[in-house]
């Protein structure tokens, strides 16, 4: 029974944008959260011996309670309050179930999930009408249009969401029974290759940047003697050749990613100035700048457009946005500021939020490969929010792996 519960939670948590009853007002769905709550109740009632509550868990619950109750002034105990303040407590059941049932999670189930994502992505590209008929009822929207410069999202809404999730797939073997992947290197290579293909096929500029950062970090921290491993040499050569071929074909060349790569060739600083990146990232320095005027935050779950516009005029923020994109970026963040968990955390809680960030980062520590986890974590929260079930799955796996005290053998 524990094995079934563990793998159902894994499957549901890796579908953060999919739901049988999608909530139309938000991209991120709560199917994984609801499944984990049900599983946790079953464990408490029928299998309490499988549950342990350590200091890390207490610290995370404390951070969740502080976040939930840190409000004052114009208090509205509504859905917005829960969406902004309750995300840590909402994600805790996923983290806790995965952490305690880690030994029952089957790597083959994860491999099946990766295959499902890949098949759906290919279906969206080559049989769009069929894809739309099947999945339109389970996703809040389908934003990909065949022939447009926007990339496909598969079981996600945006290509950037698909790319970040694929980035997690790429390094899941490091945190999910890596002894298994060390013995089944063919499956390890298949997962890695499929994940990289999905990042490239999504045509997400932020996804390509994420892939580059992950592979660069992996190469830099890997032990030199492992470069002699033939399977790694073949794998890296395959990545280089495949990346070159895919980027050169018209599928990528005439897309947003192709435009991004062309501009990067001319001016590498466009990596920062790319409007799709600016829209997601620029909220964070605005939230941090608010610490100067309100070090303890606003205590409000709603943002003030006047405050956002004021900080947007700051020279530091202005230097991050090209003049021709400023109106577009400002309009985007005025409408989406509260959906950025990091920006809203600084805005609402001030320096108290720094403590919460350190608690979350503490969960990512573990071994030589922690840098990969930090990159993935920040990629998730920049492109979405702390409500993403995949974030809490990752935190639970990392915490469980750290407790197992094994050495990587991939």
PDB file of C-alpha atoms in Angstrom, residues 68-359:
ATOM      1  CA  UNK A  68       0.358  32.523   6.615  1.00  0.00           C
ATOM      2  CA  UNK A  69      -0.146  34.837   9.591  1.00  0.00           C
ATOM      3  CA  UNK A  70       2.190  37.697   8.603  1.00  0.00           C
ATOM      4  CA  UNK A  71      -0.533  40.187   7.668  1.00  0.00           C
ATOM      5  CA  UNK A  72      -1.780  43.463   9.091  1.00  0.00           C
ATOM      6  CA  UNK A  73      -3.380  46.712   8.035  1.00  0.00           C
ATOM      7  CA  UNK A  74      -5.845  46.140   5.216  1.00  0.00           C
ATOM      8  CA  UNK A  75      -6.550  42.491   6.002  1.00  0.00           C
ATOM      9  CA  UNK A  76      -8.645  40.439   3.601  1.00  0.00           C
ATOM     10  CA  UNK A  77      -8.929  36.783   4.556  1.00  0.00           C
ATOM     11  CA  UNK A  78      -9.810  35.691   1.043  1.00  0.00           C
ATOM     12  CA  UNK A  79      -8.492  33.408  -1.697  1.00  0.00           C
ATOM     13  CA  UNK A  80      -5.763  35.941  -2.493  1.00  0.00           C
ATOM     14  CA  UNK A  81      -4.536  35.665   1.110  1.00  0.00           C
ATOM     15  CA  UNK A  82      -4.200  31.894   0.772  1.00  0.00           C
ATOM     16  CA  UNK A  83      -2.567  32.156  -2.678  1.00  0.00           C
ATOM     17  CA  UNK A  84       0.045  34.608  -1.413  1.00  0.00           C
ATOM     18  CA  UNK A  85       0.528  33.553   2.215  1.00  0.00           C
ATOM     19  CA  UNK A  86      -0.348  29.872   2.368  1.00  0.00           C
ATOM     20  CA  UNK A  87       1.896  28.373  -0.314  1.00  0.00           C
ATOM     21  CA  UNK A  88       4.457  26.852   2.067  1.00  0.00           C
ATOM     22  CA  UNK A  89       1.803  25.077   4.133  1.00  0.00           C
ATOM     23  CA  UNK A  90       0.076  24.054   0.899  1.00  0.00           C
ATOM     24  CA  UNK A  91       3.270  22.445  -0.379  1.00  0.00           C
ATOM     25  CA  UNK A  92       4.295  20.834   2.921  1.00  0.00           C
ATOM     26  CA  UNK A  93       2.187  17.627   2.544  1.00  0.00           C
ATOM     27  CA  UNK A  94       3.910  16.846  -0.781  1.00  0.00           C
ATOM     28  CA  UNK A  95       7.342  17.392   0.761  1.00  0.00           C
ATOM     29  CA  UNK A  96       6.457  15.358   3.861  1.00  0.00           C
ATOM     30  CA  UNK A  97       4.872  12.390   2.057  1.00  0.00           C
ATOM     31  CA  UNK A  98       7.683  12.124  -0.505  1.00  0.00           C
ATOM     32  CA  UNK A  99      10.338  12.417   2.190  1.00  0.00           C
ATOM     33  CA  UNK A 100       8.828   9.657   4.342  1.00  0.00           C
ATOM     34  CA  UNK A 101       7.894   7.300   1.492  1.00  0.00           C
ATOM     35  CA  UNK A 102      11.097   7.856  -0.482  1.00  0.00           C
ATOM     36  CA  UNK A 103      12.181   4.213  -0.347  1.00  0.00           C
ATOM     37  CA  UNK A 104       8.893   3.115  -1.948  1.00  0.00           C
ATOM     38  CA  UNK A 105       9.155   5.398  -4.995  1.00  0.00           C
ATOM     39  CA  UNK A 106       9.923   3.448  -8.165  1.00  0.00           C
ATOM     40  CA  UNK A 107      12.353   5.019 -10.658  1.00  0.00           C
ATOM     41  CA  UNK A 108      10.497   3.219 -13.460  1.00  0.00           C
ATOM     42  CA  UNK A 109       7.366   5.219 -12.614  1.00  0.00           C
ATOM     43  CA  UNK A 110       9.366   8.419 -13.031  1.00  0.00           C
ATOM     44  CA  UNK A 111      10.657   7.137 -16.381  1.00  0.00           C
ATOM     45  CA  UNK A 112       7.062   6.520 -17.504  1.00  0.00           C
ATOM     46  CA  UNK A 113       6.157  10.099 -16.518  1.00  0.00           C
ATOM     47  CA  UNK A 114       9.004  11.453 -18.654  1.00  0.00           C
ATOM     48  CA  UNK A 115       7.814   9.331 -21.594  1.00  0.00           C
ATOM     49  CA  UNK A 116       4.245  10.613 -21.147  1.00  0.00           C
ATOM     50  CA  UNK A 117       5.453  14.220 -21.254  1.00  0.00           C
ATOM     51  CA  UNK A 118       7.517  13.507 -24.357  1.00  0.00           C
ATOM     52  CA  UNK A 119       4.683  11.732 -26.199  1.00  0.00           C
ATOM     53  CA  UNK A 120       2.202  14.516 -25.408  1.00  0.00           C
ATOM     54  CA  UNK A 121       4.694  17.162 -26.567  1.00  0.00           C
ATOM     55  CA  UNK A 122       5.216  15.351 -29.879  1.00  0.00           C
ATOM     56  CA  UNK A 123       1.451  14.898 -30.219  1.00  0.00           C
ATOM     57  CA  UNK A 124       0.945  18.642 -29.764  1.00  0.00           C
ATOM     58  CA  UNK A 125       3.382  19.401 -32.599  1.00  0.00           C
ATOM     59  CA  UNK A 126       2.332  16.773 -35.146  1.00  0.00           C
ATOM     60  CA  UNK A 127      -1.343  16.153 -34.277  1.00  0.00           C
ATOM     61  CA  UNK A 128      -2.491  19.414 -32.741  1.00  0.00           C
ATOM     62  CA  UNK A 129      -6.226  18.879 -33.285  1.00  0.00           C
ATOM     63  CA  UNK A 130      -6.111  15.513 -31.534  1.00  0.00           C
ATOM     64  CA  UNK A 131      -4.029  17.015 -28.721  1.00  0.00           C
ATOM     65  CA  UNK A 132      -6.501  19.877 -28.308  1.00  0.00           C
ATOM     66  CA  UNK A 133      -9.512  17.563 -28.233  1.00  0.00           C
ATOM     67  CA  UNK A 134      -7.942  15.434 -25.505  1.00  0.00           C
ATOM     68  CA  UNK A 135      -6.199  17.938 -23.241  1.00  0.00           C
ATOM     69  CA  UNK A 136      -8.151  21.203 -23.557  1.00  0.00           C
ATOM     70  CA  UNK A 137     -10.446  20.104 -20.715  1.00  0.00           C
ATOM     71  CA  UNK A 138      -7.524  19.367 -18.360  1.00  0.00           C
ATOM     72  CA  UNK A 139      -5.440  22.540 -18.881  1.00  0.00           C
ATOM     73  CA  UNK A 140      -6.643  26.064 -18.141  1.00  0.00           C
ATOM     74  CA  UNK A 141      -5.604  27.144 -21.635  1.00  0.00           C
ATOM     75  CA  UNK A 142      -3.633  26.033 -24.686  1.00  0.00           C
ATOM     76  CA  UNK A 143      -1.393  28.891 -25.780  1.00  0.00           C
ATOM     77  CA  UNK A 144       0.523  27.159 -28.529  1.00  0.00           C
ATOM     78  CA  UNK A 145      -0.643  27.847 -32.080  1.00  0.00           C
ATOM     79  CA  UNK A 146       0.869  25.728 -34.883  1.00  0.00           C
ATOM     80  CA  UNK A 147       3.068  27.842 -37.117  1.00  0.00           C
ATOM     81  CA  UNK A 148       3.541  30.625 -34.560  1.00  0.00           C
ATOM     82  CA  UNK A 149       6.850  31.625 -32.975  1.00  0.00           C
ATOM     83  CA  UNK A 150       5.697  30.363 -29.560  1.00  0.00           C
ATOM     84  CA  UNK A 151       6.902  26.887 -28.632  1.00  0.00           C
ATOM     85  CA  UNK A 152       4.701  23.996 -27.462  1.00  0.00           C
ATOM     86  CA  UNK A 153       4.035  23.337 -23.788  1.00  0.00           C
ATOM     87  CA  UNK A 154       2.782  19.752 -23.829  1.00  0.00           C
ATOM     88  CA  UNK A 155       1.235  19.126 -20.407  1.00  0.00           C
ATOM     89  CA  UNK A 156       2.222  22.671 -19.394  1.00  0.00           C
ATOM     90  CA  UNK A 157       0.768  25.977 -20.561  1.00  0.00           C
ATOM     91  CA  UNK A 158       3.956  27.819 -21.452  1.00  0.00           C
ATOM     92  CA  UNK A 159       7.128  26.579 -23.186  1.00  0.00           C
ATOM     93  CA  UNK A 160       9.176  28.018 -20.305  1.00  0.00           C
ATOM     94  CA  UNK A 161       7.179  25.890 -17.847  1.00  0.00           C
ATOM     95  CA  UNK A 162       7.851  22.804 -19.965  1.00  0.00           C
ATOM     96  CA  UNK A 163      11.554  23.667 -20.144  1.00  0.00           C
ATOM     97  CA  UNK A 164      12.001  24.165 -16.391  1.00  0.00           C
ATOM     98  CA  UNK A 165      10.151  20.938 -15.635  1.00  0.00           C
ATOM     99  CA  UNK A 166      12.366  19.136 -18.161  1.00  0.00           C
ATOM    100  CA  UNK A 167      15.358  20.606 -16.343  1.00  0.00           C
ATOM    101  CA  UNK A 168      14.105  18.876 -13.206  1.00  0.00           C
ATOM    102  CA  UNK A 169      13.653  15.618 -15.140  1.00  0.00           C
ATOM    103  CA  UNK A 170      17.247  15.911 -16.358  1.00  0.00           C
ATOM    104  CA  UNK A 171      18.666  15.747 -12.849  1.00  0.00           C
ATOM    105  CA  UNK A 172      15.990  13.717 -11.056  1.00  0.00           C
ATOM    106  CA  UNK A 173      18.278  10.637 -11.159  1.00  0.00           C
ATOM    107  CA  UNK A 174      20.613  12.521  -8.809  1.00  0.00           C
ATOM    108  CA  UNK A 175      17.922  12.724  -6.126  1.00  0.00           C
ATOM    109  CA  UNK A 176      15.752   9.672  -6.863  1.00  0.00           C
ATOM    110  CA  UNK A 177      17.504   6.399  -6.017  1.00  0.00           C
ATOM    111  CA  UNK A 178      20.694   7.233  -7.886  1.00  0.00           C
ATOM    112  CA  UNK A 179      22.052   3.766  -7.095  1.00  0.00           C
ATOM    113  CA  UNK A 180      19.361   2.432  -9.448  1.00  0.00           C
ATOM    114  CA  UNK A 181      20.394   4.765 -12.275  1.00  0.00           C
ATOM    115  CA  UNK A 182      24.033   3.851 -11.731  1.00  0.00           C
ATOM    116  CA  UNK A 183      23.116   0.235 -12.461  1.00  0.00           C
ATOM    117  CA  UNK A 184      20.767   1.130 -15.329  1.00  0.00           C
ATOM    118  CA  UNK A 185      22.815   3.632 -17.285  1.00  0.00           C
ATOM    119  CA  UNK A 186      20.812   3.169 -20.467  1.00  0.00           C
ATOM    120  CA  UNK A 187      17.674   4.443 -18.713  1.00  0.00           C
ATOM    121  CA  UNK A 188      19.727   7.289 -17.240  1.00  0.00           C
ATOM    122  CA  UNK A 189      20.869   8.310 -20.719  1.00  0.00           C
ATOM    123  CA  UNK A 190      17.336   7.990 -22.135  1.00  0.00           C
ATOM    124  CA  UNK A 191      15.875  10.224 -19.423  1.00  0.00           C
ATOM    125  CA  UNK A 192      18.656  12.765 -19.947  1.00  0.00           C
ATOM    126  CA  UNK A 193      18.371  12.810 -23.741  1.00  0.00           C
ATOM    127  CA  UNK A 194      14.558  13.031 -23.714  1.00  0.00           C
ATOM    128  CA  UNK A 195      14.704  15.868 -21.170  1.00  0.00           C
ATOM    129  CA  UNK A 196      17.181  17.825 -23.293  1.00  0.00           C
ATOM    130  CA  UNK A 197      15.132  17.245 -26.447  1.00  0.00           C
ATOM    131  CA  UNK A 198      12.008  18.558 -24.676  1.00  0.00           C
ATOM    132  CA  UNK A 199      13.859  21.702 -23.581  1.00  0.00           C
ATOM    133  CA  UNK A 200      15.014  22.366 -27.138  1.00  0.00           C
ATOM    134  CA  UNK A 201      11.700  21.438 -28.759  1.00  0.00           C
ATOM    135  CA  UNK A 202       9.839  23.794 -26.407  1.00  0.00           C
ATOM    136  CA  UNK A 203      11.802  26.634 -28.055  1.00  0.00           C
ATOM    137  CA  UNK A 204      12.069  28.388 -24.702  1.00  0.00           C
ATOM    138  CA  UNK A 205      14.906  30.913 -24.435  1.00  0.00           C
ATOM    139  CA  UNK A 206      14.900  30.656 -20.641  1.00  0.00           C
ATOM    140  CA  UNK A 207      14.938  26.868 -21.027  1.00  0.00           C
ATOM    141  CA  UNK A 208      18.082  26.956 -23.166  1.00  0.00           C
ATOM    142  CA  UNK A 209      19.750  29.257 -20.623  1.00  0.00           C
ATOM    143  CA  UNK A 210      18.725  26.852 -17.840  1.00  0.00           C
ATOM    144  CA  UNK A 211      20.087  23.878 -19.796  1.00  0.00           C
ATOM    145  CA  UNK A 212      23.388  25.667 -20.360  1.00  0.00           C
ATOM    146  CA  UNK A 213      23.689  26.571 -16.653  1.00  0.00           C
ATOM    147  CA  UNK A 214      22.861  23.037 -15.505  1.00  0.00           C
ATOM    148  CA  UNK A 215      25.278  21.330 -17.893  1.00  0.00           C
ATOM    149  CA  UNK A 216      28.016  23.849 -17.150  1.00  0.00           C
ATOM    150  CA  UNK A 217      27.580  23.353 -13.404  1.00  0.00           C
ATOM    151  CA  UNK A 218      27.522  19.572 -13.871  1.00  0.00           C
ATOM    152  CA  UNK A 219      30.732  19.584 -15.921  1.00  0.00           C
ATOM    153  CA  UNK A 220      32.516  21.912 -13.503  1.00  0.00           C
ATOM    154  CA  UNK A 221      31.719  19.913 -10.366  1.00  0.00           C
ATOM    155  CA  UNK A 222      32.145  16.429 -11.799  1.00  0.00           C
ATOM    156  CA  UNK A 223      35.292  14.515 -10.867  1.00  0.00           C
ATOM    157  CA  UNK A 224      37.884  14.526 -13.627  1.00  0.00           C
ATOM    158  CA  UNK A 225      38.227  10.740 -13.690  1.00  0.00           C
ATOM    159  CA  UNK A 226      34.569  10.389 -14.635  1.00  0.00           C
ATOM    160  CA  UNK A 227      35.278  12.054 -17.988  1.00  0.00           C
ATOM    161  CA  UNK A 228      36.936   8.769 -18.961  1.00  0.00           C
ATOM    162  CA  UNK A 229      33.599   7.014 -18.647  1.00  0.00           C
ATOM    163  CA  UNK A 230      32.676   6.179 -22.260  1.00  0.00           C
ATOM    164  CA  UNK A 231      28.957   6.555 -21.733  1.00  0.00           C
ATOM    165  CA  UNK A 232      29.427  10.141 -20.515  1.00  0.00           C
ATOM    166  CA  UNK A 233      31.657  11.032 -23.445  1.00  0.00           C
ATOM    167  CA  UNK A 234      29.108   9.653 -25.931  1.00  0.00           C
ATOM    168  CA  UNK A 235      26.307  11.369 -24.030  1.00  0.00           C
ATOM    169  CA  UNK A 236      27.971  14.796 -24.073  1.00  0.00           C
ATOM    170  CA  UNK A 237      28.864  14.479 -27.762  1.00  0.00           C
ATOM    171  CA  UNK A 238      25.268  13.574 -28.520  1.00  0.00           C
ATOM    172  CA  UNK A 239      24.073  16.670 -26.656  1.00  0.00           C
ATOM    173  CA  UNK A 240      26.402  18.939 -28.622  1.00  0.00           C
ATOM    174  CA  UNK A 241      25.491  17.449 -32.023  1.00  0.00           C
ATOM    175  CA  UNK A 242      21.759  17.321 -31.295  1.00  0.00           C
ATOM    176  CA  UNK A 243      21.705  20.882 -29.975  1.00  0.00           C
ATOM    177  CA  UNK A 244      23.501  22.143 -33.082  1.00  0.00           C
ATOM    178  CA  UNK A 245      21.148  20.329 -35.467  1.00  0.00           C
ATOM    179  CA  UNK A 246      17.946  21.393 -33.723  1.00  0.00           C
ATOM    180  CA  UNK A 247      18.993  25.029 -33.382  1.00  0.00           C
ATOM    181  CA  UNK A 248      19.871  25.215 -37.083  1.00  0.00           C
ATOM    182  CA  UNK A 249      16.587  23.915 -38.441  1.00  0.00           C
ATOM    183  CA  UNK A 250      13.782  26.325 -39.237  1.00  0.00           C
ATOM    184  CA  UNK A 251      11.694  24.992 -36.349  1.00  0.00           C
ATOM    185  CA  UNK A 252      13.915  26.921 -33.951  1.00  0.00           C
ATOM    186  CA  UNK A 253      15.466  29.514 -36.261  1.00  0.00           C
ATOM    187  CA  UNK A 254      12.143  31.258 -36.932  1.00  0.00           C
ATOM    188  CA  UNK A 255      10.869  31.170 -33.365  1.00  0.00           C
ATOM    189  CA  UNK A 256      11.264  33.325 -30.262  1.00  0.00           C
ATOM    190  CA  UNK A 257      14.212  31.145 -29.301  1.00  0.00           C
ATOM    191  CA  UNK A 258      15.820  31.683 -32.714  1.00  0.00           C
ATOM    192  CA  UNK A 259      15.358  35.440 -32.391  1.00  0.00           C
ATOM    193  CA  UNK A 260      16.810  35.306 -28.877  1.00  0.00           C
ATOM    194  CA  UNK A 261      19.882  33.329 -30.022  1.00  0.00           C
ATOM    195  CA  UNK A 262      20.502  35.715 -32.923  1.00  0.00           C
ATOM    196  CA  UNK A 263      20.403  38.709 -30.588  1.00  0.00           C
ATOM    197  CA  UNK A 264      22.706  36.961 -28.112  1.00  0.00           C
ATOM    198  CA  UNK A 265      25.275  36.531 -30.896  1.00  0.00           C
ATOM    199  CA  UNK A 266      25.219  40.289 -31.500  1.00  0.00           C
ATOM    200  CA  UNK A 267      25.079  41.348 -27.850  1.00  0.00           C
ATOM    201  CA  UNK A 268      25.489  38.801 -25.014  1.00  0.00           C
ATOM    202  CA  UNK A 269      23.865  41.292 -22.614  1.00  0.00           C
ATOM    203  CA  UNK A 270      20.553  40.557 -24.319  1.00  0.00           C
ATOM    204  CA  UNK A 271      20.480  37.571 -21.983  1.00  0.00           C
ATOM    205  CA  UNK A 272      19.446  40.079 -19.299  1.00  0.00           C
ATOM    206  CA  UNK A 273      17.420  42.390 -21.525  1.00  0.00           C
ATOM    207  CA  UNK A 274      15.239  39.719 -23.118  1.00  0.00           C
ATOM    208  CA  UNK A 275      11.666  40.886 -22.342  1.00  0.00           C
ATOM    209  CA  UNK A 276      10.403  37.399 -21.463  1.00  0.00           C
ATOM    210  CA  UNK A 277      13.165  37.168 -18.846  1.00  0.00           C
ATOM    211  CA  UNK A 278      12.651  40.758 -17.647  1.00  0.00           C
ATOM    212  CA  UNK A 279       8.940  40.193 -17.079  1.00  0.00           C
ATOM    213  CA  UNK A 280       9.609  37.291 -14.732  1.00  0.00           C
ATOM    214  CA  UNK A 281      12.752  38.521 -13.007  1.00  0.00           C
ATOM    215  CA  UNK A 282      12.253  42.276 -12.648  1.00  0.00           C
ATOM    216  CA  UNK A 283       9.602  41.791  -9.947  1.00  0.00           C
ATOM    217  CA  UNK A 284      12.264  40.483  -7.564  1.00  0.00           C
ATOM    218  CA  UNK A 285      14.525  43.593  -7.424  1.00  0.00           C
ATOM    219  CA  UNK A 286      11.369  45.708  -7.055  1.00  0.00           C
ATOM    220  CA  UNK A 287      10.352  43.621  -4.039  1.00  0.00           C
ATOM    221  CA  UNK A 288      13.862  43.894  -2.574  1.00  0.00           C
ATOM    222  CA  UNK A 289      13.988  47.671  -3.138  1.00  0.00           C
ATOM    223  CA  UNK A 290      10.831  48.002  -1.066  1.00  0.00           C
ATOM    224  CA  UNK A 291      12.908  46.871   1.942  1.00  0.00           C
ATOM    225  CA  UNK A 292      14.480  50.346   1.991  1.00  0.00           C
ATOM    226  CA  UNK A 293      11.168  52.069   2.694  1.00  0.00           C
ATOM    227  CA  UNK A 294       9.432  49.245   4.543  1.00  0.00           C
ATOM    228  CA  UNK A 295      11.994  46.874   6.107  1.00  0.00           C
ATOM    229  CA  UNK A 296       9.245  44.830   7.772  1.00  0.00           C
ATOM    230  CA  UNK A 297       7.150  44.737   4.615  1.00  0.00           C
ATOM    231  CA  UNK A 298       3.637  45.956   3.965  1.00  0.00           C
ATOM    232  CA  UNK A 299       1.838  43.069   5.653  1.00  0.00           C
ATOM    233  CA  UNK A 300      -0.595  43.232   2.756  1.00  0.00           C
ATOM    234  CA  UNK A 301      -1.511  40.414   0.387  1.00  0.00           C
ATOM    235  CA  UNK A 302      -2.325  42.903  -2.390  1.00  0.00           C
ATOM    236  CA  UNK A 303       0.339  44.983  -4.142  1.00  0.00           C
ATOM    237  CA  UNK A 304       0.175  48.763  -4.528  1.00  0.00           C
ATOM    238  CA  UNK A 305       0.570  49.829  -8.200  1.00  0.00           C
ATOM    239  CA  UNK A 306       1.957  53.191  -7.067  1.00  0.00           C
ATOM    240  CA  UNK A 307       4.745  51.515  -5.071  1.00  0.00           C
ATOM    241  CA  UNK A 308       5.603  49.217  -7.983  1.00  0.00           C
ATOM    242  CA  UNK A 309       5.771  52.142 -10.436  1.00  0.00           C
ATOM    243  CA  UNK A 310       7.921  54.095  -7.979  1.00  0.00           C
ATOM    244  CA  UNK A 311      10.502  51.309  -7.669  1.00  0.00           C
ATOM    245  CA  UNK A 312      10.329  50.603 -11.398  1.00  0.00           C
ATOM    246  CA  UNK A 313      11.775  54.092 -11.930  1.00  0.00           C
ATOM    247  CA  UNK A 314      14.819  53.183  -9.822  1.00  0.00           C
ATOM    248  CA  UNK A 315      18.034  53.403 -11.917  1.00  0.00           C
ATOM    249  CA  UNK A 316      18.971  49.824 -11.003  1.00  0.00           C
ATOM    250  CA  UNK A 317      15.672  48.472 -12.336  1.00  0.00           C
ATOM    251  CA  UNK A 318      15.748  50.773 -15.355  1.00  0.00           C
ATOM    252  CA  UNK A 319      19.189  49.458 -16.294  1.00  0.00           C
ATOM    253  CA  UNK A 320      17.723  45.942 -16.566  1.00  0.00           C
ATOM    254  CA  UNK A 321      15.029  46.831 -19.104  1.00  0.00           C
ATOM    255  CA  UNK A 322      15.597  48.187 -22.600  1.00  0.00           C
ATOM    256  CA  UNK A 323      13.666  51.441 -23.255  1.00  0.00           C
ATOM    257  CA  UNK A 324      11.561  49.895 -26.025  1.00  0.00           C
ATOM    258  CA  UNK A 325      10.303  47.165 -23.661  1.00  0.00           C
ATOM    259  CA  UNK A 326       9.659  49.250 -20.525  1.00  0.00           C
ATOM    260  CA  UNK A 327       5.932  49.820 -21.072  1.00  0.00           C
ATOM    261  CA  UNK A 328       5.399  46.143 -21.934  1.00  0.00           C
ATOM    262  CA  UNK A 329       7.353  44.929 -18.887  1.00  0.00           C
ATOM    263  CA  UNK A 330       5.711  47.414 -16.489  1.00  0.00           C
ATOM    264  CA  UNK A 331       2.233  46.447 -17.671  1.00  0.00           C
ATOM    265  CA  UNK A 332       3.080  42.777 -17.168  1.00  0.00           C
ATOM    266  CA  UNK A 333       4.388  43.162 -13.615  1.00  0.00           C
ATOM    267  CA  UNK A 334       1.513  45.426 -12.564  1.00  0.00           C
ATOM    268  CA  UNK A 335      -0.859  42.592 -13.444  1.00  0.00           C
ATOM    269  CA  UNK A 336       1.301  39.717 -12.244  1.00  0.00           C
ATOM    270  CA  UNK A 337       3.355  41.010  -9.305  1.00  0.00           C
ATOM    271  CA  UNK A 338       1.440  39.018  -6.675  1.00  0.00           C
ATOM    272  CA  UNK A 339       2.001  35.755  -8.575  1.00  0.00           C
ATOM    273  CA  UNK A 340       5.788  36.015  -8.096  1.00  0.00           C
ATOM    274  CA  UNK A 341       6.367  34.368  -4.714  1.00  0.00           C
ATOM    275  CA  UNK A 342       9.823  35.854  -4.137  1.00  0.00           C
ATOM    276  CA  UNK A 343       8.893  39.433  -5.087  1.00  0.00           C
ATOM    277  CA  UNK A 344       5.668  39.310  -3.093  1.00  0.00           C
ATOM    278  CA  UNK A 345       7.477  37.734  -0.151  1.00  0.00           C
ATOM    279  CA  UNK A 346       9.905  40.656   0.136  1.00  0.00           C
ATOM    280  CA  UNK A 347       7.096  43.150  -0.488  1.00  0.00           C
ATOM    281  CA  UNK A 348       4.776  41.661   2.157  1.00  0.00           C
ATOM    282  CA  UNK A 349       7.205  40.404   4.805  1.00  0.00           C
ATOM    283  CA  UNK A 350      10.374  42.467   4.368  1.00  0.00           C
ATOM    284  CA  UNK A 351      13.453  41.129   6.124  1.00  0.00           C
ATOM    285  CA  UNK A 352      11.395  38.334   7.718  1.00  0.00           C
ATOM    286  CA  UNK A 353      11.155  36.765   4.280  1.00  0.00           C
ATOM    287  CA  UNK A 354      14.953  36.522   4.142  1.00  0.00           C
ATOM    288  CA  UNK A 355      14.734  34.059   7.049  1.00  0.00           C
ATOM    289  CA  UNK A 356      12.174  31.982   5.151  1.00  0.00           C
ATOM    290  CA  UNK A 357      14.406  31.961   2.062  1.00  0.00           C
ATOM    291  CA  UNK A 358      17.302  30.646   4.178  1.00  0.00           C
ATOM    292  CA  UNK A 359      15.064  27.896   5.583  1.00  0.00           C
TER     293      UNK A 359
END
